[in-house]
Short mmCIF file of C-alpha atoms in Angstrom, two decimals:
data_model
loop_
_atom_site.label_atom_id
_atom_site.label_comp_id
_atom_site.label_asym_id
_atom_site.label_seq_id
_atom_site.Cartn_x
_atom_site.Cartn_y
_atom_site.Cartn_z
CA MET B 80 96.62 -22.72 96.94
CA ALA B 81 95.61 -23.89 93.45
CA LYS B 82 91.89 -23.60 94.03
CA ALA B 83 89.52 -22.41 91.31
CA VAL B 84 86.38 -20.50 92.22
CA PRO B 85 83.84 -22.99 93.64
CA GLY B 86 81.86 -24.50 90.78
CA ALA B 87 84.27 -23.22 88.12
CA THR B 88 85.07 -25.60 85.29
CA LEU B 89 88.29 -25.80 83.32
CA PRO B 90 88.22 -23.32 80.40
CA VAL B 91 87.90 -24.96 76.98
CA LEU B 92 89.21 -23.77 73.60
CA ARG B 93 87.81 -25.50 70.50
CA PHE B 94 89.51 -25.28 67.12
CA SER B 95 89.48 -26.74 63.62
CA GLY B 96 92.04 -25.85 60.96
CA GLY B 97 95.75 -25.96 60.12
CA HIS B 98 98.85 -25.84 62.31
CA THR B 99 99.60 -22.13 61.96
CA ALA B 100 95.98 -21.17 62.54
CA LEU B 101 95.89 -23.38 65.63
CA GLY B 102 98.90 -21.59 67.07
CA ARG B 103 97.39 -18.18 66.34
CA THR B 104 94.13 -19.15 67.99
CA MET B 105 95.94 -20.44 71.08
CA GLY B 106 98.09 -17.31 71.24
CA ALA B 107 95.14 -14.95 71.02
CA TYR B 108 93.23 -17.01 73.60
CA ARG B 109 95.98 -16.74 76.20
CA ARG B 110 97.64 -13.52 75.03
CA ARG B 111 97.77 -11.88 78.48
CA GLN B 112 99.55 -14.82 80.09
CA ILE B 113 101.94 -15.29 77.17
CA VAL B 114 102.86 -11.60 77.11
CA SER B 115 103.61 -11.77 80.84
CA ALA B 116 105.82 -14.83 80.38
CA VAL B 117 107.73 -13.25 77.51
CA GLU B 118 108.23 -9.99 79.43
CA ILE B 119 109.76 -11.91 82.34
CA ALA B 120 111.94 -13.87 79.91
CA HIS B 121 113.18 -10.61 78.38
CA GLU B 122 114.11 -9.34 81.86
CA VAL B 123 116.12 -12.51 82.50
CA LEU B 124 117.85 -12.36 79.13
CA ALA B 125 118.71 -8.68 79.61
CA SER B 126 120.12 -9.34 83.08
CA GLU B 127 122.47 -11.91 81.54
CA GLY B 128 123.49 -9.67 78.66
CA THR B 129 121.82 -11.89 76.07
CA ASP B 130 121.11 -9.86 72.93
CA ASP B 131 119.00 -10.86 69.94
CA ALA B 132 121.94 -12.38 68.07
CA THR B 133 122.95 -14.48 71.07
CA LEU B 134 119.38 -15.66 71.62
CA ARG B 135 119.15 -16.67 67.99
CA ALA B 136 122.40 -18.60 68.26
CA GLN B 137 121.08 -20.44 71.32
CA ILE B 138 117.94 -21.67 69.60
CA GLU B 139 119.22 -22.11 66.02
CA PRO B 140 120.35 -25.77 66.32
CA TYR B 141 116.99 -26.75 67.82
CA LEU B 142 115.08 -24.78 65.21
CA GLU B 143 116.83 -26.75 62.49
CA PHE B 144 115.88 -30.07 64.07
CA ALA B 145 112.29 -28.92 64.62
CA GLU B 146 111.96 -27.74 61.01
CA ARG B 147 113.27 -31.04 59.69
CA TYR B 148 111.43 -33.48 61.96
CA THR B 149 108.40 -31.64 63.40
CA PRO B 150 107.47 -28.84 60.97
CA GLY B 151 103.82 -28.84 62.03
CA ALA B 152 104.75 -28.28 65.67
CA LEU B 153 107.10 -25.48 64.66
CA ARG B 154 104.32 -23.82 62.64
CA GLU B 155 102.18 -23.94 65.78
CA ILE B 156 104.85 -22.14 67.84
CA GLU B 157 105.16 -19.52 65.10
CA GLY B 158 101.39 -19.09 65.16
CA LEU B 159 101.38 -18.94 68.96
CA ALA B 160 103.84 -16.04 68.86
CA SER B 161 101.85 -14.30 66.13
CA GLY B 162 98.53 -14.70 67.92
CA ALA B 163 99.93 -13.32 71.17
CA ASP B 164 101.98 -10.65 69.34
CA VAL B 165 105.24 -11.59 71.05
CA SER B 166 108.78 -12.43 69.94
CA PHE B 167 108.97 -15.83 68.23
CA GLU B 168 112.57 -16.36 69.31
CA THR B 169 111.76 -15.79 72.97
CA LEU B 170 108.66 -17.96 72.87
CA PHE B 171 110.63 -20.73 71.18
CA ARG B 172 113.24 -20.53 73.98
CA LEU B 173 110.40 -20.90 76.49
CA ASN B 174 109.24 -24.02 74.63
CA CYS B 175 112.76 -25.40 74.14
CA PHE B 176 114.05 -26.21 77.61
CA GLU B 177 117.13 -27.86 76.10
CA SER B 178 118.37 -24.52 74.71
CA ARG B 179 119.04 -23.02 78.14
CA PRO B 180 122.82 -22.47 78.29
CA PRO B 181 124.54 -24.39 81.10
CA GLY B 182 124.57 -22.36 84.30
CA SER B 183 122.13 -19.71 83.08
CA ALA B 184 118.88 -18.70 84.76
CA PHE B 185 115.48 -20.12 83.93
CA LEU B 186 113.47 -17.67 81.81
CA TRP B 187 110.34 -17.84 83.94
CA SER B 188 112.08 -16.54 87.10
CA ARG B 189 112.52 -12.78 87.51
CA PRO B 190 116.19 -11.75 87.94
CA ASP B 191 115.58 -10.17 91.37
CA ARG B 192 113.73 -13.26 92.61
CA PRO B 193 115.86 -16.28 91.68
CA THR B 194 114.54 -19.80 91.63
CA PRO B 195 116.87 -22.73 92.38
CA ASP B 196 117.22 -25.59 89.97
CA PRO B 197 114.36 -28.07 90.32
CA VAL B 198 116.65 -30.88 91.47
CA PRO B 199 119.19 -29.25 93.83
CA SER B 200 121.29 -32.42 94.22
CA LEU B 201 122.08 -32.46 90.50
CA ASP B 202 124.46 -30.44 88.41
CA PRO B 203 122.28 -27.45 87.38
CA ASP B 204 123.81 -27.58 83.92
CA ILE B 205 122.12 -30.90 83.14
CA ALA B 206 119.17 -31.11 85.54
CA ASP B 207 116.49 -29.76 83.21
CA THR B 208 113.08 -31.24 83.95
CA GLY B 209 111.40 -29.08 81.32
CA VAL B 210 108.61 -27.84 83.58
CA PRO B 211 108.07 -24.13 84.26
CA ARG B 212 107.53 -23.88 87.99
CA SER B 213 106.19 -20.34 87.83
CA LEU B 214 105.80 -17.32 85.61
CA ASP B 215 106.84 -15.15 88.57
CA ALA B 216 108.73 -17.47 90.87
CA VAL B 217 110.09 -16.75 94.32
CA THR B 218 112.78 -18.46 96.33
CA PRO B 219 111.19 -21.31 98.30
CA THR B 220 111.20 -21.32 102.09
CA ASP B 221 110.37 -24.06 104.56
CA THR B 222 106.71 -23.03 104.45
CA ASP B 223 106.39 -22.92 100.67
CA ALA B 224 104.68 -25.65 98.66
CA ALA B 225 106.83 -28.57 97.61
CA PRO B 226 108.48 -28.31 94.16
CA GLY B 227 106.50 -29.02 91.03
CA GLY B 228 105.91 -32.40 89.46
CA CYS B 229 103.07 -34.64 88.29
CA THR B 230 101.69 -38.04 89.29
CA SER B 231 100.24 -40.55 86.80
CA ILE B 232 98.26 -43.67 87.76
CA ALA B 233 96.55 -46.41 85.70
CA SER B 234 94.32 -49.36 86.61
CA ARG B 235 93.09 -52.06 84.22
CA SER B 236 89.83 -53.99 84.32
CA GLU B 237 87.93 -56.20 81.87
CA GLN B 238 86.30 -53.09 80.38
CA GLY B 239 89.48 -51.09 79.79
CA VAL B 240 91.82 -48.81 81.73
CA VAL B 241 91.02 -46.02 84.16
CA VAL B 242 93.87 -43.51 84.24
CA GLY B 243 94.51 -40.48 86.42
CA HIS B 244 97.00 -37.62 86.21
CA THR B 245 97.63 -34.58 88.39
CA GLU B 246 99.14 -31.60 86.59
CA ASP B 247 101.41 -29.92 89.13
CA SER B 248 103.12 -26.59 88.62
CA SER B 249 103.26 -23.22 90.32
CA PRO B 250 99.81 -22.09 91.56
CA GLU B 251 100.26 -18.96 89.40
CA ASN B 252 99.86 -21.17 86.33
CA LEU B 253 96.29 -21.96 87.37
CA ASP B 254 95.31 -18.78 85.54
CA GLY B 255 96.52 -19.97 82.16
CA ILE B 256 95.85 -23.70 81.97
CA TYR B 257 92.94 -24.85 79.80
CA LEU B 258 91.57 -27.76 77.78
CA LEU B 259 92.29 -27.63 74.06
CA ASP B 260 89.88 -29.56 71.81
CA ALA B 261 91.46 -29.39 68.37
CA THR B 262 90.99 -30.92 64.95
CA VAL B 263 94.14 -30.24 62.95
CA LEU B 264 94.49 -30.59 59.19
CA SER B 265 98.09 -30.87 58.03
CA GLU B 266 99.10 -28.69 55.09
CA GLY B 267 98.69 -30.54 51.82
CA SER B 268 96.74 -33.32 53.50
CA LYS B 269 93.07 -34.16 53.71
CA VAL B 270 93.58 -36.23 56.86
CA ALA B 271 92.57 -34.49 60.08
CA ASN B 272 93.78 -35.44 63.54
CA ARG B 273 91.67 -34.64 66.56
CA PHE B 274 92.94 -34.47 70.11
CA SER B 275 91.98 -33.04 73.49
CA ALA B 276 94.76 -31.84 75.77
CA LEU B 277 95.42 -30.08 79.05
CA ASN B 278 97.51 -27.13 77.99
CA TYR B 279 99.59 -24.34 79.50
CA ALA B 280 99.20 -20.80 78.17
CA MET B 281 102.55 -20.66 76.39
CA SER B 282 103.03 -24.34 75.50
CA LEU B 283 102.37 -26.69 72.64
CA ALA B 284 99.70 -29.32 73.20
CA GLY B 285 101.00 -32.63 74.50
CA CYS B 286 103.12 -31.35 77.40
CA ALA B 287 100.66 -32.40 80.14
CA ALA B 288 97.90 -34.96 79.44
CA ALA B 289 96.13 -35.60 76.15
CA VAL B 290 94.14 -38.10 74.11
CA ASN B 291 93.73 -38.30 70.33
CA GLY B 292 90.97 -39.61 68.11
CA HIS B 293 92.59 -43.06 67.98
CA GLY B 294 92.22 -43.35 71.75
CA LEU B 295 95.97 -42.94 72.32
CA MET B 296 96.40 -41.20 75.67
CA ILE B 297 99.73 -39.75 76.81
CA MET B 298 100.51 -38.24 80.20
CA ILE B 299 103.82 -36.42 80.72
CA ASP B 300 105.91 -36.73 83.87
CA ALA B 301 108.91 -34.37 83.79
CA LEU B 302 112.29 -35.98 84.45
CA PRO B 303 115.81 -34.61 85.12
CA ASP B 304 117.39 -35.71 81.83
CA PRO B 305 121.17 -36.20 82.24
CA ASP B 306 121.74 -36.50 78.47
CA ARG B 307 120.37 -33.32 76.89
CA ARG B 308 121.89 -32.37 73.55
CA HIS B 309 121.09 -30.66 70.25
CA GLY B 310 117.97 -32.29 68.84
CA VAL B 311 114.22 -31.94 68.49
CA PRO B 312 112.84 -30.06 71.53
CA ARG B 313 110.92 -32.39 73.82
CA SER B 314 107.86 -30.13 73.60
CA CYS B 315 107.79 -30.70 69.82
CA VAL B 316 108.28 -34.44 70.31
CA SER B 317 105.33 -34.70 72.69
CA ARG B 318 103.19 -32.69 70.28
CA VAL B 319 103.80 -34.99 67.30
CA LEU B 320 103.17 -38.06 69.44
CA LEU B 321 99.54 -36.91 69.49
CA ASP B 322 99.43 -37.53 65.74
CA GLN B 323 100.31 -41.23 66.12
CA PRO B 324 97.61 -43.92 65.78
CA SER B 325 98.91 -46.32 68.43
CA ILE B 326 101.25 -46.85 71.36
CA ASP B 327 103.58 -48.89 69.17
CA ASP B 328 103.74 -46.12 66.57
CA ALA B 329 104.48 -43.56 69.29
CA ILE B 330 107.30 -45.68 70.69
CA GLU B 331 108.75 -46.21 67.22
CA LEU B 332 108.74 -42.45 66.69
CA LEU B 333 110.64 -41.95 69.95
CA HIS B 334 113.25 -44.47 68.80
CA GLN B 335 113.66 -42.84 65.39
CA MET B 336 113.63 -39.14 66.31
CA PRO B 337 116.86 -37.35 67.36
CA ARG B 338 115.56 -35.86 70.60
CA GLY B 339 117.09 -32.95 72.48
CA GLY B 340 115.81 -34.12 75.85
CA GLY B 341 113.63 -36.69 77.52
CA TRP B 342 110.42 -36.94 79.50
CA ASN B 343 108.41 -39.83 80.89
CA TYR B 344 105.59 -40.79 78.52
CA PHE B 345 102.80 -42.64 80.35
CA MET B 346 100.78 -44.21 77.51
CA VAL B 347 97.36 -45.82 77.67
CA GLN B 348 95.18 -47.14 74.85
CA GLY B 349 92.32 -49.61 75.05
CA HIS B 350 93.43 -52.22 77.60
CA ARG B 351 97.15 -51.39 77.32
CA ILE B 352 99.30 -49.58 79.90
CA VAL B 353 102.83 -48.78 78.72
CA ASN B 354 105.33 -46.49 80.43
CA VAL B 355 108.25 -45.05 78.46
CA GLU B 356 111.16 -43.37 80.24
CA THR B 357 113.41 -41.38 77.92
CA THR B 358 116.52 -39.28 77.93
CA ALA B 359 117.84 -37.56 74.83
CA THR B 360 119.67 -40.78 73.94
CA THR B 361 117.68 -43.63 75.50
CA VAL B 362 114.17 -45.11 75.35
CA THR B 363 113.13 -47.62 78.03
CA VAL B 364 109.74 -49.32 77.65
CA ASN B 365 107.84 -50.97 80.50
CA ASP B 366 104.61 -52.72 79.47
CA ALA B 367 102.47 -52.86 82.62
CA THR B 368 99.35 -54.23 80.94
CA LEU B 369 99.50 -57.67 82.55
CA ASP B 370 100.24 -56.17 85.98
CA GLY B 371 96.98 -54.26 85.67
CA ALA B 372 98.18 -51.32 87.79
CA TYR B 373 101.00 -48.80 87.44
CA ALA B 374 102.12 -45.42 88.77
CA HIS B 375 104.88 -42.94 87.95
CA SER B 376 106.03 -39.54 89.19
CA ASN B 377 109.11 -37.42 88.49
CA HIS B 378 112.18 -39.60 88.84
CA TYR B 379 113.70 -42.35 86.74
CA LEU B 380 112.85 -45.93 87.68
CA THR B 381 115.26 -47.44 85.14
CA PRO B 382 118.33 -48.23 87.29
CA GLU B 383 121.05 -47.33 84.78
CA ILE B 384 119.44 -43.96 84.03
CA ALA B 385 118.59 -43.27 87.67
CA GLU B 386 122.24 -43.74 88.61
CA ARG B 387 123.30 -41.03 86.17
CA ALA B 388 120.39 -38.70 86.99
CA GLY B 389 121.29 -38.39 90.67
CA ASP B 390 119.14 -38.43 93.78
CA PRO B 391 115.39 -38.01 93.13
CA ARG B 392 113.42 -35.17 94.67
CA PRO B 393 111.98 -36.35 98.00
CA ASN B 394 108.49 -35.20 97.03
CA SER B 395 108.59 -37.39 93.91
CA ILE B 396 109.54 -40.45 95.96
CA ALA B 397 106.76 -39.70 98.45
CA ARG B 398 104.09 -39.24 95.76
CA LEU B 399 105.09 -42.41 93.93
CA GLY B 400 105.11 -44.40 97.16
CA ARG B 401 101.61 -43.24 98.05
CA ALA B 402 100.34 -43.81 94.49
CA ARG B 403 101.62 -47.38 94.61
CA GLU B 404 99.74 -47.91 97.88
CA LEU B 405 96.51 -46.68 96.30
CA VAL B 406 96.63 -48.14 92.80
CA ARG B 407 95.23 -51.59 92.13
CA PRO B 408 93.48 -53.40 89.28
CA GLN B 409 89.73 -52.88 88.85
CA MET B 410 89.63 -49.24 90.01
CA ASP B 411 86.67 -47.22 88.75
CA VAL B 412 86.49 -43.51 87.98
CA GLN B 413 85.49 -42.52 91.50
CA ASP B 414 88.33 -44.61 92.93
CA MET B 415 90.75 -42.74 90.68
CA ILE B 416 89.36 -39.32 91.61
CA SER B 417 89.80 -40.28 95.26
CA ALA B 418 93.40 -41.30 94.60
CA LEU B 419 94.19 -38.01 92.87
CA SER B 420 92.55 -36.15 95.78
CA ASP B 421 94.71 -37.91 98.38
CA ARG B 422 96.57 -35.59 100.78
CA THR B 423 98.46 -38.18 102.79
CA GLY B 424 101.96 -36.88 103.48
CA TYR B 425 101.10 -33.25 102.70
CA PRO B 426 102.82 -31.12 101.38
CA ASP B 427 104.48 -33.98 99.48
CA SER B 428 101.09 -35.49 98.67
CA ILE B 429 99.47 -36.44 95.37
CA CYS B 430 96.96 -33.59 95.76
CA ARG B 431 98.74 -30.44 96.89
CA GLU B 432 99.01 -26.71 96.46
CA ARG B 433 100.78 -27.14 93.13
CA THR B 434 98.04 -29.27 91.57
CA ILE B 435 96.54 -26.87 89.03
CA ALA B 436 94.45 -29.42 87.11
CA ALA B 437 93.64 -33.13 87.04
CA TRP B 438 92.66 -35.68 84.39
CA VAL B 439 90.75 -38.94 84.81
CA ALA B 440 89.93 -41.13 81.80
CA ASP B 441 88.05 -44.36 81.21
CA THR B 442 89.14 -46.07 77.99
CA GLY B 443 86.25 -48.54 78.12
CA ALA B 444 83.69 -45.74 78.08
CA ARG B 445 85.97 -43.46 75.98
CA THR B 446 85.42 -40.60 78.40
CA VAL B 447 87.67 -38.07 80.12
CA ARG B 448 86.96 -35.95 83.16
CA VAL B 449 89.01 -32.83 83.91
CA CYS B 450 89.01 -30.36 86.77
CA TRP B 451 90.48 -26.92 87.32
CA GLY B 452 92.72 -26.71 90.37
CA GLU B 453 93.15 -29.23 93.17
CA PRO B 454 90.87 -32.24 92.54
CA ASP B 455 89.41 -32.51 96.03
CA ASP B 456 86.13 -30.56 96.07
CA ALA B 457 86.66 -29.52 92.44
CA THR B 458 84.00 -29.41 89.73
CA TRP B 459 84.69 -32.05 87.09
CA THR B 460 83.78 -31.73 83.41
CA LYS B 461 83.15 -34.89 81.37
CA PHE B 462 83.66 -35.29 77.62
CA SER B 463 83.86 -38.16 75.15
CA TYR B 464 86.63 -38.90 72.67
#
């Protein structure tokens, strides 16, 4: 189960400086976990006969897009590899889910303990959700926890929006997740951008839940993109979205950027609630502000995309159904914590063994609460933004 030690609070890393220095600091902070992930990735690559030249060829097209469109994010990955003292090419592959060759194994699953594709009903060559289920995964059985995936919920009132997000992954990832509080100064610029983000050990910021100094909050729900292609890695896209001043600017960036893959971007700012479902080639915007309540999980709700993406995971349907039963306008912070702690329908519940962290924010008060592990009975830490 993803339970932290009673009373334990989510670890926090604070930073101020440039992109490369940020990556180095993150890499040094979670070196042990990153080294473990890279070692497993090397085992997988070796088992498939992938040498250094082949690995470079796999990532080269995505590197070119990242260098052109998201150079700051690329500098952070370079720094992450340097700080952890691991191979940049391998770490980039781990952060570029689109670069996995069709039919090949996932790099976070040891060769002698295979993990099935996250959406078994889909063609495994296109069903990339972009979420590492485990750094040392095992083949699921009937008694194992349901597959990974996150649930995002928002409720509007006169004061603002209360938003909740469960970060679901393999329980092994509980060890590496943390809160990053960063102020980043771009090279050649005097303008600093501050953000706070739930972050995995080996990932760029922005791949889970985050808020920047403009009050733009983005929660990520992984989706089985049927359109992946050469383009900017989705992890780099989500990172640069944290540099945008508004929801509209973030959406415009998604429209303009040649993306390699798509996620669901659950955006909240002030009184606004906007959900954006993307593939590599499409952007679908649903403004739920007037509805005053919205929820999303890990399958496409846009009919034309859903038809191409195949049957959703049953646990995603169950979580979304329960979230829709619970969400309503005028929810307060405690209401949202209760919703994220809900175990109805276990193991396909909102709170489950794969919930390694949770995020609850109040835009009216400009506060965020985070917890380490499953939110029921967890210790919550509050901070302002």
